[in-house]
Amino acid sequence: MENKSPKLSLKQYALLKWMLGAGMGLVSVSTVFNLSGYSYIPAIIAFTCISVSLFWPAGFARLPNIVWRVYAIGIIPLMAMDVIARDTVAALLNLNTWLIIYRALNHQKRREELQLVLLCLFLLIMTGILTASLLFGVQMFVFFGLAISFLVVSSITQCSSELDGESDKKDGWNAALVLSTFRILFRSRYLFTGTLIYCFLIGLSSLVFLVVPRVEVENKVTLFELKSNESLSGFSDNIRLGDVTSIKNDASIALRVDVNSSKGVPVDPYWRMLVLDTYQNGSFSVSNGLQDKLRNTMASPFNTVRYWPDKRFSQVPSREDRDRWTVFVEPGASRYLPIVGTFEHLTFSQLDKLFMAADIHSFALSKVSSKMFSFQLEGVDFSGKIEDYGLMSSVLYNSAERRKLLRSEELTYPVTLLQLPADKKARKIFSNTAKSIIGGDSLNALEFARRAVEFLGEKHDYSMDIELPSLEEAGVEDPVARWLNSDLDGHCEFFASSLVLMARSAGFPARVAVGYRGGEWNSYENYFMVRNADAHAWCEIYDGEGNWVRVDPTPGSSSVSDVRSVQQQAALGVTGSKAYLDSLKMLWYRRVVNFDEQAQREAALQLKDFLLAYIETAESWLTNAVEYFYRWIREPWGIGRIIYFTFLAVLLVVAICIQNRLTLNYKELIFATFRRGDPIRRKAGRILSRLDAVDKKDWSDAKRKILLDLQTLRYGAKERWPNARMTFKGSKQL
Amino acid sequence: MSVESIDSKDNWSGISGNAGRFRLKDLFIPPQGQKVVPTSAGIILILIGLCLGLAAYNTENNILFAAFSVLLSAIIISGVICWANFKNLRWRIETGKTYRVGEEGEISLCLRNESNKFSVMCFRFDVELEEQGIVKPLYLAGRLGNGEEENLICRFTPRQRSVTQVKLDDVVSSFPFGFLSKHASGNCTKEITVWPARVDYTKLSSEGGGIYWQGSSSSEKGVTGELLNHRQYERGDAPKMINWKASARQGKLIVKQNALEKQNLYAIHVDPSSFLWGGNEIFERMCSFAASFAEDLFRLGRLENCSVEGVASIKIRRVVDLESFFDVVSRLQINRSINPIGDRRIHNSITFAPLEAGSVGAFLNGKQVAQA
């Protein structure tokens, strides 16, 4: 009466192996689609071929060997062309993809199967390094599930094929075979065991990942990167009117900011990326002088001490106990770092790729990053003031020299900070408006800015949809002047540009700053989610005392830098499925991509705290329980109470008696529905395996009889079964 | 399904022994007789893991750390699963009763999965027949479910008569990923006796020799001879000689009496003395010849006794007696300690002596009756 569970045949194993191999290939190739700025043609070809092979393996198996040889040789010129025409990294990715096609469609021997696994692994790791996205994390988990299944099936087929010979794919696999294979997989314990192994692998890998000691390396090796195209967000050196507003139409996340601050977080943070000084016909841009500053050798953070002796730039975080803002910038967002305020310490893993312009307190990478990058700020001051280090007073406050410079053909920085439109009519409009705001008073820059903001707020409302009056109607070419002269609503760029140009007309150096404003607080993981829709422009005005002060003339902006605690922010943050999904991304960045020595230390401390808290809770629970029991026993025992508890005790005894009369105990009865096979056979089997280790030589006949009864219950036909309850009861004597 | 006998468990071997206790130490330090060797795939994986680890530390890239962690975990899990796979498997060797040189024999390797929960998978067993110089791999392909048993059959053709140790030399498994190969000694040995080969020989008609045959011997079963009468069954009579109809009528066992019964009975005497048998080859031929000759005489019902000089004398009444003689011949070696003691003729005794050109002759009362 053997009840063997179904087993897969060699052909079914071969089918399963083929499908797993193809699945592995598909997953690894699909990671290529995560990359931006990369030609997807090889990946699309690979995806198509492997998908076809998944459903029609016989087609590729019938190809003569010569085809594969030609293909293998053909990869060499393809690779050569790639290296010459493209980036080396892209060429390497392509080579890997071509090889995966070759191996995924043509693997028979154990060696070839391992080659397939390794090729897929290499492609996966390469794309992972290039993207570091959460999607890659998901793909990695799926890939490792498929890879271990593939290796297990490969081990089994290797053993089977030595016995029975190779299964031939040329026969093809029909739907019935596929169905029967999956039926066996689901009916037997293959799936359960496989899932168990997979979960064990993932658990152990996570543990190893957490405990592998991290060391901070100062001169770490830089990994390869794909050359990327333009910034996706649109923040560049030259921003025309409407550019920022067009960015606002994109609701995708641009950056996530992890805040670890006891000082609290600003209610309305400004993520300042770039400052634009020169103006021409509705377009603000970074002047050539400033761009040179961003590019020359002195722009390296290693020279920062010349400008900011109190600021530190490092590849490792400081040991100081202060607030930390970790910013994760999405791939392709911008090459400029969003800075929430002045800071004391900036940590960036690749300092050699960072450029800074001290004059404008702006930081940039040499190119737009194709993968997520992060940096950390410590000791952030989000008051909105940025210290200038001394250029302004010498040049711009000497009126004679200023006039002379402003008359020159091409303005250079810092004179560009006073630049007005070339059009005289436009200049007149700004100057008249500024005069009307000043009203003959003697105002400092900040007072002027306050009045100008009030003036703009009274005259214009906020609107994303603007139609400027025509040139003939307005009589002036400059779009900002046209808007200022009208009572039309406008968006942030109009407000900021108008204020800057009015301030300059009034003699106050001013500049436009662009970046993001605000962001949503994700309450699941406690961080800021800043979207492209939060793109914003505002202005900075020089206060004449060595500081650039942020002034945001757009209606609805707060001039006061309100601060909330992280707890308050968490209570007001967003929740919901989208926020939850995004929090997973943050978790990935925080716990995986950005997991460093400090995070490891923090994790260890958290674990310690958790254990201590757990012990403390358990201890207090135990103390309470003992105290409760003590109080309960000390309470006066009235007749009612005695009868009540006697009744409970009788109930308990009756329940135990009933239980003893049953063949199976309550646990076995409950679990019987979830377990396979007859519960009585299972119980007999369990008792028999317990008895295996017992020496039976001196057993009496009665004991041998019980043993035989147990064996009958375990293996015998049901018609011959003895009384199961009595047998189990008797087995307690054995 | 028959109920398993109580003490059948005692014959099983496995890496955990009969107690089957879990010892944590065994996970890290393989006990004696066991070893874990990385396969070529495992070596490559370890090298890749090292490279990844090195790259991860030099770049501080957590993607590389993650890949490194998974590879490291895969190796660890591979070891743990391999150990668990081994732990639950029990094996024992079952052999047949008779093996003869040149005839295919079978050995069964019985496997049992002791686990109540998990299957065991993919094993290779190297079965060695020591004296025969034969090593045969047996494979447990696929899965052996929890509590299930399976027999693997090893077919082989013995090469020389001997008492051979059948040994489970090595139990190997590369399950689950093929990175590590765990080896364990089988700890399981069984002895089999390989009888001499059946040889063809030429029977010579001998004047007054009394042996009735002519021509070559035959390995076909059955006896010849004219039916003379029926008689009452005697202990040692072959069951096939029983006349069941007559027995039923008379209420007692009646056997057929052939003409052969009335004929003379013979004794076979084998002398392994070194002065007779100079080389191994001719000695082997003699052993095979003696065994074949004895078998044929037994089939004819004309064998009374078999003896080996200085070893044994066996009265032949039943098949088991003949098999005992075969067992003795299987162990027989050229005896250098026996000195020639002259002609020691026994009546109707068949002896063996070397002839020219490497052949062996059978002599009845000093006259040659057969040659091999």
CSV table of N, CA, C and O in Angstrom, one decimal, chain A residues 517-575:
chain,number,residue,atom,x,y,z
A,517,ARG,N,10.6,73.5,-4.4
A,517,ARG,CA,10.1,74.0,-3.1
A,517,ARG,C,9.1,73.1,-2.5
A,517,ARG,O,8.3,72.5,-3.2
A,518,GLY,N,9.3,72.8,-1.2
A,518,GLY,CA,8.3,72.0,-0.5
A,518,GLY,C,8.6,70.5,-0.7
A,518,GLY,O,9.7,70.1,-0.7
A,519,GLY,N,7.5,69.7,-0.9
A,519,GLY,CA,7.7,68.3,-1.0
A,519,GLY,C,6.7,67.7,0.0
A,519,GLY,O,6.3,68.3,0.9
A,520,GLU,N,6.4,66.4,-0.2
A,520,GLU,CA,5.5,65.7,0.7
A,520,GLU,C,6.3,64.9,1.7
A,520,GLU,O,7.3,64.4,1.4
A,521,TRP,N,5.8,64.8,2.9
A,521,TRP,CA,6.5,64.1,3.9
A,521,TRP,C,5.8,62.7,4.0
A,521,TRP,O,4.6,62.5,4.1
A,522,ASN,N,6.6,61.7,3.7
A,522,ASN,CA,6.1,60.3,3.7
A,522,ASN,C,6.2,59.8,5.1
A,522,ASN,O,7.3,59.6,5.7
A,523,SER,N,5.0,59.5,5.6
A,523,SER,CA,4.9,59.1,7.0
A,523,SER,C,5.4,57.6,7.3
A,523,SER,O,5.6,57.2,8.4
A,524,TYR,N,5.4,56.8,6.2
A,524,TYR,CA,5.8,55.4,6.4
A,524,TYR,C,7.3,55.3,6.8
A,524,TYR,O,7.7,54.6,7.7
A,525,GLU,N,8.1,56.0,6.1
A,525,GLU,CA,9.6,55.9,6.3
A,525,GLU,C,10.2,57.3,6.8
A,525,GLU,O,11.4,57.4,6.9
A,526,ASN,N,9.3,58.3,7.0
A,526,ASN,CA,9.7,59.6,7.5
A,526,ASN,C,10.8,60.2,6.6
A,526,ASN,O,12.0,60.3,7.0
A,527,TYR,N,10.4,60.7,5.5
A,527,TYR,CA,11.3,61.4,4.6
A,527,TYR,C,10.5,62.3,3.7
A,527,TYR,O,9.3,62.2,3.5
A,528,PHE,N,11.2,63.2,3.0
A,528,PHE,CA,10.6,64.1,2.1
A,528,PHE,C,10.6,63.5,0.7
A,528,PHE,O,11.6,63.0,0.3
A,529,MET,N,9.4,63.6,0.1
A,529,MET,CA,9.4,63.2,-1.3
A,529,MET,C,9.2,64.5,-2.1
A,529,MET,O,8.2,65.2,-2.0
A,530,VAL,N,10.2,64.8,-2.9
A,530,VAL,CA,10.2,66.0,-3.7
A,530,VAL,C,10.0,65.6,-5.2
A,530,VAL,O,10.8,64.9,-5.7
A,531,ARG,N,8.9,66.1,-5.7
A,531,ARG,CA,8.6,65.8,-7.1
A,531,ARG,C,9.0,66.9,-8.1
A,531,ARG,O,9.3,68.0,-7.7
A,532,ASN,N,9.1,66.5,-9.4
A,532,ASN,CA,9.4,67.5,-10.4
A,532,ASN,C,8.3,68.6,-10.4
A,532,ASN,O,8.6,69.7,-10.7
A,533,ALA,N,7.1,68.2,-10.0
A,533,ALA,CA,6.0,69.1,-9.9
A,533,ALA,C,6.3,70.2,-8.9
A,533,ALA,O,5.6,71.2,-8.8
A,534,ASP,N,7.3,70.0,-8.0
A,534,ASP,CA,7.6,71.0,-7.0
A,534,ASP,C,8.7,71.9,-7.5
A,534,ASP,O,9.2,72.8,-6.7
A,535,ALA,N,9.0,71.9,-8.8
A,535,ALA,CA,10.1,72.8,-9.3
A,535,ALA,C,9.6,74.2,-9.1
A,535,ALA,O,8.4,74.6,-9.2
A,536,HIS,N,10.6,75.1,-8.8
A,536,HIS,CA,10.3,76.4,-8.4
A,536,HIS,C,11.4,77.4,-8.8
A,536,HIS,O,12.6,77.0,-8.9
A,537,ALA,N,11.0,78.6,-8.9
A,537,ALA,CA,12.1,79.7,-9.1
A,537,ALA,C,11.8,80.8,-8.1
A,537,ALA,O,10.6,81.1,-7.8
A,538,TRP,N,12.8,81.3,-7.5
A,538,TRP,CA,12.6,82.4,-6.6
A,538,TRP,C,13.8,83.3,-6.7
A,538,TRP,O,14.6,83.1,-7.7
A,539,CYS,N,14.0,84.3,-5.9
A,539,CYS,CA,15.1,85.2,-6.1
A,539,CYS,C,15.9,85.3,-4.8
A,539,CYS,O,15.4,85.1,-3.7
A,540,GLU,N,17.2,85.8,-5.0
A,540,GLU,CA,18.0,86.0,-3.9
A,540,GLU,C,18.5,87.5,-4.1
A,540,GLU,O,19.0,87.9,-5.1
A,541,ILE,N,18.4,88.2,-3.0
A,541,ILE,CA,18.8,89.6,-3.0
A,541,ILE,C,20.0,89.8,-2.0
A,541,ILE,O,20.0,89.3,-1.0
A,542,TYR,N,20.9,90.7,-2.5
A,542,TYR,CA,22.1,90.9,-1.6
A,542,TYR,C,21.7,92.0,-0.6
A,542,TYR,O,21.2,93.0,-0.9
A,543,ASP,N,21.9,91.7,0.7
A,543,ASP,CA,21.4,92.6,1.7
A,543,ASP,C,22.4,93.7,2.1
A,543,ASP,O,22.2,94.5,2.9
A,544,GLY,N,23.5,93.7,1.4
A,544,GLY,CA,24.5,94.8,1.6
A,544,GLY,C,25.4,94.5,2.8
A,544,GLY,O,26.2,95.3,3.2
A,545,GLU,N,25.1,93.4,3.5
A,545,GLU,CA,25.9,93.1,4.7
A,545,GLU,C,26.6,91.8,4.6
A,545,GLU,O,26.9,91.1,5.6
A,546,GLY,N,26.8,91.4,3.4
A,546,GLY,CA,27.6,90.1,3.2
A,546,GLY,C,26.7,88.9,3.0
A,546,GLY,O,27.3,87.8,3.0
A,547,ASN,N,25.4,89.0,2.9
A,547,ASN,CA,24.6,87.9,2.8
A,547,ASN,C,23.6,88.0,1.6
A,547,ASN,O,23.1,89.1,1.2
A,548,TRP,N,23.3,86.8,1.0
A,548,TRP,CA,22.3,86.7,0.0
A,548,TRP,C,21.1,86.2,0.7
A,548,TRP,O,21.1,85.1,1.3
A,549,VAL,N,20.0,86.9,0.6
A,549,VAL,CA,18.8,86.5,1.3
A,549,VAL,C,17.7,86.0,0.3
A,549,VAL,O,17.5,86.7,-0.7
A,550,ARG,N,17.1,84.9,0.7
A,550,ARG,CA,16.1,84.3,-0.2
A,550,ARG,C,14.8,85.1,-0.1
A,550,ARG,O,14.3,85.4,1.0
A,551,VAL,N,14.3,85.5,-1.2
A,551,VAL,CA,13.0,86.2,-1.3
A,551,VAL,C,12.1,85.5,-2.3
A,551,VAL,O,12.5,85.3,-3.5
A,552,ASP,N,11.0,85.1,-1.9
A,552,ASP,CA,10.1,84.3,-2.8
A,552,ASP,C,8.9,85.2,-3.1
A,552,ASP,O,8.0,85.2,-2.2
A,553,PRO,N,8.8,85.8,-4.2
A,553,PRO,CA,7.6,86.7,-4.5
A,553,PRO,C,6.4,86.0,-5.0
A,553,PRO,O,5.3,86.6,-5.1
A,554,THR,N,6.5,84.7,-5.2
A,554,THR,CA,5.3,83.9,-5.8
A,554,THR,C,4.2,83.9,-4.7
A,554,THR,O,4.5,83.6,-3.5
A,555,PRO,N,3.0,84.3,-5.0
A,555,PRO,CA,1.9,84.2,-4.0
A,555,PRO,C,1.8,82.9,-3.3
A,555,PRO,O,2.0,81.8,-4.0
A,556,GLY,N,1.6,82.9,-2.1
A,556,GLY,CA,1.4,81.6,-1.3
A,556,GLY,C,2.7,81.2,-0.7
A,556,GLY,O,2.7,80.2,0.1
A,557,SER,N,3.8,81.9,-0.9
A,557,SER,CA,5.0,81.5,-0.3
A,557,SER,C,5.2,82.2,1.0
A,557,SER,O,4.7,83.3,1.2
A,558,SER,N,5.8,81.5,1.9
A,558,SER,CA,6.0,82.0,3.2
A,558,SER,C,7.4,82.6,3.3
A,558,SER,O,8.4,82.0,2.9
A,559,SER,N,7.4,83.8,3.8
A,559,SER,CA,8.7,84.5,4.0
A,559,SER,C,9.4,84.0,5.3
A,559,SER,O,10.6,84.2,5.4
A,560,VAL,N,8.7,83.5,6.1
A,560,VAL,CA,9.2,83.0,7.4
A,560,VAL,C,9.6,81.6,7.3
A,560,VAL,O,8.9,80.8,6.8
A,561,SER,N,10.8,81.3,7.8
A,561,SER,CA,11.3,79.9,7.8
A,561,SER,C,10.7,79.1,9.0
A,561,SER,O,11.4,79.0,10.0
A,562,ASP,N,9.5,78.7,8.9
A,562,ASP,CA,8.9,77.9,10.0
A,562,ASP,C,9.5,76.5,10.1
A,562,ASP,O,9.9,75.9,9.1
A,563,VAL,N,9.6,76.1,11.3
A,563,VAL,CA,10.2,74.7,11.5
A,563,VAL,C,9.3,73.9,12.3
A,563,VAL,O,8.6,74.4,13.2
A,564,ARG,N,9.2,72.6,11.9
A,564,ARG,CA,8.4,71.7,12.7
A,564,ARG,C,9.3,70.5,13.1
A,564,ARG,O,10.3,70.2,12.5
A,565,SER,N,8.9,69.9,14.2
A,565,SER,CA,9.7,68.7,14.6
A,565,SER,C,9.4,67.6,13.7
A,565,SER,O,8.3,67.6,13.0
A,566,VAL,N,10.3,66.6,13.6
A,566,VAL,CA,10.0,65.4,12.7
A,566,VAL,C,8.8,64.7,13.1
A,566,VAL,O,8.0,64.2,12.2
A,567,GLN,N,8.5,64.7,14.4
A,567,GLN,CA,7.2,64.0,14.9
A,567,GLN,C,6.0,64.7,14.4
A,567,GLN,O,5.0,64.1,13.9
A,568,GLN,N,6.0,66.0,14.4
A,568,GLN,CA,4.9,66.8,13.9
A,568,GLN,C,4.7,66.6,12.4
A,568,GLN,O,3.6,66.4,11.9
A,569,GLN,N,5.9,66.6,11.8
A,569,GLN,CA,5.9,66.4,10.3
A,569,GLN,C,5.3,65.0,10.0
A,569,GLN,O,4.5,64.9,9.0
A,570,ALA,N,5.7,64.0,10.8
A,570,ALA,CA,5.2,62.7,10.5
A,570,ALA,C,3.7,62.6,10.7
A,570,ALA,O,3.0,61.9,9.9
A,571,ALA,N,3.1,63.3,11.6
A,571,ALA,CA,1.7,63.3,11.9
A,571,ALA,C,0.9,64.0,10.7
A,571,ALA,O,-0.2,63.6,10.4
A,572,LEU,N,1.6,64.9,10.0
A,572,LEU,CA,0.9,65.6,8.9
A,572,LEU,C,1.3,65.0,7.5
A,572,LEU,O,0.8,65.5,6.5
A,573,GLY,N,2.1,64.0,7.5
A,573,GLY,CA,2.6,63.4,6.3
A,573,GLY,C,1.6,62.7,5.5
A,573,GLY,O,0.5,62.4,6.0
A,574,VAL,N,2.0,62.3,4.3
A,574,VAL,CA,1.0,61.6,3.4
A,574,VAL,C,1.1,60.1,3.7
A,574,VAL,O,2.2,59.5,4.0
A,575,THR,N,0.0,59.4,3.5
A,575,THR,CA,0.0,57.9,3.6
A,575,THR,C,-0.8,57.5,2.4
A,575,THR,O,-1.2,58.3,1.5
